[in-house]
Amino acid sequence: MPVGFSDFEGREKLASAELGVFLENAHDVTHLRFPVKSRRHRDAVDSNLIYDTQTDPQQQQSLVKDDALEARLAQQMRSLLKRFDVPPCQYERMGP
């Protein structure tokens, strides 16, 4: 029975799950995949949360206003996603 961090997953959540091999490096082992709401970032789909944790360890001032920085970091993220062969659904927030 699949479990979350604190308890077993409910029937409703399991009923919405996809079953499949989503990663090439999963060695043909099937996994359950289901959507999860982000509590940490409050499902912030309309903006990116970018912080300089060296100068702003409490993450009070987002650097998202810097378009050049955001574009450079997005390209680095795409490269890492490709390098680690993540499932296509992980690219959704990145845009084209």
PDB file of C-alpha atoms in Angstrom:
ATOM      1  CA  MET A   1       0.000   0.000   0.000  1.00  0.00           C
ATOM      2  CA  PRO A   2       1.527   3.371  -0.995  1.00  0.00           C
ATOM      3  CA  VAL A   3       2.187   5.776   1.827  1.00  0.00           C
ATOM      4  CA  GLY A   4       2.811   9.508   2.056  1.00  0.00           C
ATOM      5  CA  PHE A   5       5.018  11.181   4.618  1.00  0.00           C
ATOM      6  CA  SER A   6       2.507  10.804   7.416  1.00  0.00           C
ATOM      7  CA  ASP A   7      -0.067   8.153   6.467  1.00  0.00           C
ATOM      8  CA  PHE A   8      -1.414   5.774   3.844  1.00  0.00           C
ATOM      9  CA  GLU A   9      -2.691   7.371   0.645  1.00  0.00           C
ATOM     10  CA  GLY A  10      -6.496   7.514   0.437  1.00  0.00           C
ATOM     11  CA  ARG A  11      -8.617   5.625  -2.075  1.00  0.00           C
ATOM     12  CA  GLU A  12      -9.554   8.792  -3.961  1.00  0.00           C
ATOM     13  CA  LYS A  13      -5.933   9.696  -4.531  1.00  0.00           C
ATOM     14  CA  LEU A  14      -5.031   6.163  -5.570  1.00  0.00           C
ATOM     15  CA  ALA A  15      -7.989   6.058  -7.970  1.00  0.00           C
ATOM     16  CA  SER A  16      -6.575   9.093  -9.805  1.00  0.00           C
ATOM     17  CA  ALA A  17      -3.076   7.596 -10.134  1.00  0.00           C
ATOM     18  CA  GLU A  18      -1.397   6.629 -13.390  1.00  0.00           C
ATOM     19  CA  LEU A  19       0.452   3.319 -13.440  1.00  0.00           C
ATOM     20  CA  GLY A  20       3.438   2.990 -15.706  1.00  0.00           C
ATOM     21  CA  VAL A  21       7.161   3.133 -16.300  1.00  0.00           C
ATOM     22  CA  PHE A  22       7.836   6.869 -16.492  1.00  0.00           C
ATOM     23  CA  LEU A  23      11.641   6.906 -16.332  1.00  0.00           C
ATOM     24  CA  GLU A  24      14.122   5.085 -18.546  1.00  0.00           C
ATOM     25  CA  ASN A  25      16.326   4.377 -15.537  1.00  0.00           C
ATOM     26  CA  ALA A  26      13.450   2.679 -13.642  1.00  0.00           C
ATOM     27  CA  HIS A  27      14.549  -0.669 -15.145  1.00  0.00           C
ATOM     28  CA  ASP A  28      10.984  -1.493 -16.298  1.00  0.00           C
ATOM     29  CA  VAL A  29       9.609  -1.269 -12.749  1.00  0.00           C
ATOM     30  CA  THR A  30       6.117   0.254 -12.750  1.00  0.00           C
ATOM     31  CA  HIS A  31       5.316   3.184 -10.475  1.00  0.00           C
ATOM     32  CA  LEU A  32       2.250   5.120  -9.400  1.00  0.00           C
ATOM     33  CA  ARG A  33       2.111   8.776 -10.421  1.00  0.00           C
ATOM     34  CA  PHE A  34      -0.538  11.228  -9.260  1.00  0.00           C
ATOM     35  CA  PRO A  35      -0.831  15.015  -9.070  1.00  0.00           C
ATOM     36  CA  VAL A  36       0.097  16.659  -5.796  1.00  0.00           C
ATOM     37  CA  LYS A  37      -0.648  20.207  -4.658  1.00  0.00           C
ATOM     38  CA  SER A  38       2.418  22.168  -3.628  1.00  0.00           C
ATOM     39  CA  ARG A  39       1.919  23.425  -0.100  1.00  0.00           C
ATOM     40  CA  ARG A  40       5.403  24.843   0.186  1.00  0.00           C
ATOM     41  CA  HIS A  41       5.124  27.161  -2.820  1.00  0.00           C
ATOM     42  CA  ARG A  42       1.363  27.594  -2.747  1.00  0.00           C
ATOM     43  CA  ASP A  43       1.152  26.298  -6.329  1.00  0.00           C
ATOM     44  CA  ALA A  44       2.846  29.426  -7.637  1.00  0.00           C
ATOM     45  CA  VAL A  45       2.377  28.757 -11.348  1.00  0.00           C
ATOM     46  CA  ASP A  46       2.309  32.415 -12.365  1.00  0.00           C
ATOM     47  CA  SER A  47       5.766  33.321 -11.100  1.00  0.00           C
ATOM     48  CA  ASN A  48       9.152  31.829 -10.340  1.00  0.00           C
ATOM     49  CA  LEU A  49      10.617  31.955  -6.873  1.00  0.00           C
ATOM     50  CA  ILE A  50      14.298  32.808  -7.314  1.00  0.00           C
ATOM     51  CA  TYR A  51      16.415  33.808  -4.325  1.00  0.00           C
ATOM     52  CA  ASP A  52      20.081  34.464  -3.660  1.00  0.00           C
ATOM     53  CA  THR A  53      20.452  32.345  -0.538  1.00  0.00           C
ATOM     54  CA  GLN A  54      23.988  33.648   0.063  1.00  0.00           C
ATOM     55  CA  THR A  55      22.886  37.262   0.532  1.00  0.00           C
ATOM     56  CA  ASP A  56      19.241  36.570   1.464  1.00  0.00           C
ATOM     57  CA  PRO A  57      19.156  33.329   3.512  1.00  0.00           C
ATOM     58  CA  GLN A  58      15.632  34.060   4.786  1.00  0.00           C
ATOM     59  CA  GLN A  59      14.392  34.314   1.165  1.00  0.00           C
ATOM     60  CA  GLN A  60      12.695  37.665   1.637  1.00  0.00           C
ATOM     61  CA  GLN A  61      13.547  39.330  -1.699  1.00  0.00           C
ATOM     62  CA  SER A  62      12.803  37.419  -4.923  1.00  0.00           C
ATOM     63  CA  LEU A  63      15.108  38.102  -7.869  1.00  0.00           C
ATOM     64  CA  VAL A  64      12.320  37.336 -10.341  1.00  0.00           C
ATOM     65  CA  LYS A  65      12.362  40.941 -11.628  1.00  0.00           C
ATOM     66  CA  ASP A  66      15.680  40.226 -13.366  1.00  0.00           C
ATOM     67  CA  ASP A  67      14.560  38.866 -16.771  1.00  0.00           C
ATOM     68  CA  ALA A  68      18.087  38.005 -17.933  1.00  0.00           C
ATOM     69  CA  LEU A  69      18.797  36.053 -14.744  1.00  0.00           C
ATOM     70  CA  GLU A  70      15.465  34.245 -14.984  1.00  0.00           C
ATOM     71  CA  ALA A  71      16.135  33.260 -18.618  1.00  0.00           C
ATOM     72  CA  ARG A  72      19.646  32.011 -17.793  1.00  0.00           C
ATOM     73  CA  LEU A  73      18.429  29.965 -14.824  1.00  0.00           C
ATOM     74  CA  ALA A  74      15.525  28.548 -16.858  1.00  0.00           C
ATOM     75  CA  GLN A  75      17.979  27.360 -19.524  1.00  0.00           C
ATOM     76  CA  GLN A  76      20.181  25.768 -16.865  1.00  0.00           C
ATOM     77  CA  MET A  77      17.110  24.061 -15.393  1.00  0.00           C
ATOM     78  CA  ARG A  78      16.080  22.692 -18.809  1.00  0.00           C
ATOM     79  CA  SER A  79      19.596  21.320 -19.284  1.00  0.00           C
ATOM     80  CA  LEU A  80      19.477  19.590 -15.905  1.00  0.00           C
ATOM     81  CA  LEU A  81      15.992  18.183 -16.536  1.00  0.00           C
ATOM     82  CA  LYS A  82      17.227  16.728 -19.831  1.00  0.00           C
ATOM     83  CA  ARG A  83      20.467  15.433 -18.296  1.00  0.00           C
ATOM     84  CA  PHE A  84      18.592  13.529 -15.594  1.00  0.00           C
ATOM     85  CA  ASP A  85      15.909  12.275 -18.000  1.00  0.00           C
ATOM     86  CA  VAL A  86      12.943  13.580 -16.039  1.00  0.00           C
ATOM     87  CA  PRO A  87       9.401  12.790 -17.213  1.00  0.00           C
ATOM     88  CA  PRO A  88       7.849  15.292 -19.665  1.00  0.00           C
ATOM     89  CA  CYS A  89       5.329  16.457 -17.043  1.00  0.00           C
ATOM     90  CA  GLN A  90       8.179  18.151 -15.150  1.00  0.00           C
ATOM     91  CA  TYR A  91       8.697  20.610 -18.025  1.00  0.00           C
ATOM     92  CA  GLU A  92       5.183  22.091 -17.765  1.00  0.00           C
ATOM     93  CA  ARG A  93       6.140  25.076 -15.562  1.00  0.00           C
ATOM     94  CA  MET A  94       9.169  25.845 -17.700  1.00  0.00           C
ATOM     95  CA  GLY A  95       7.136  26.804 -20.764  1.00  0.00           C
ATOM     96  CA  PRO A  96       8.439  26.543 -24.342  1.00  0.00           C
TER      97      PRO A  96
END
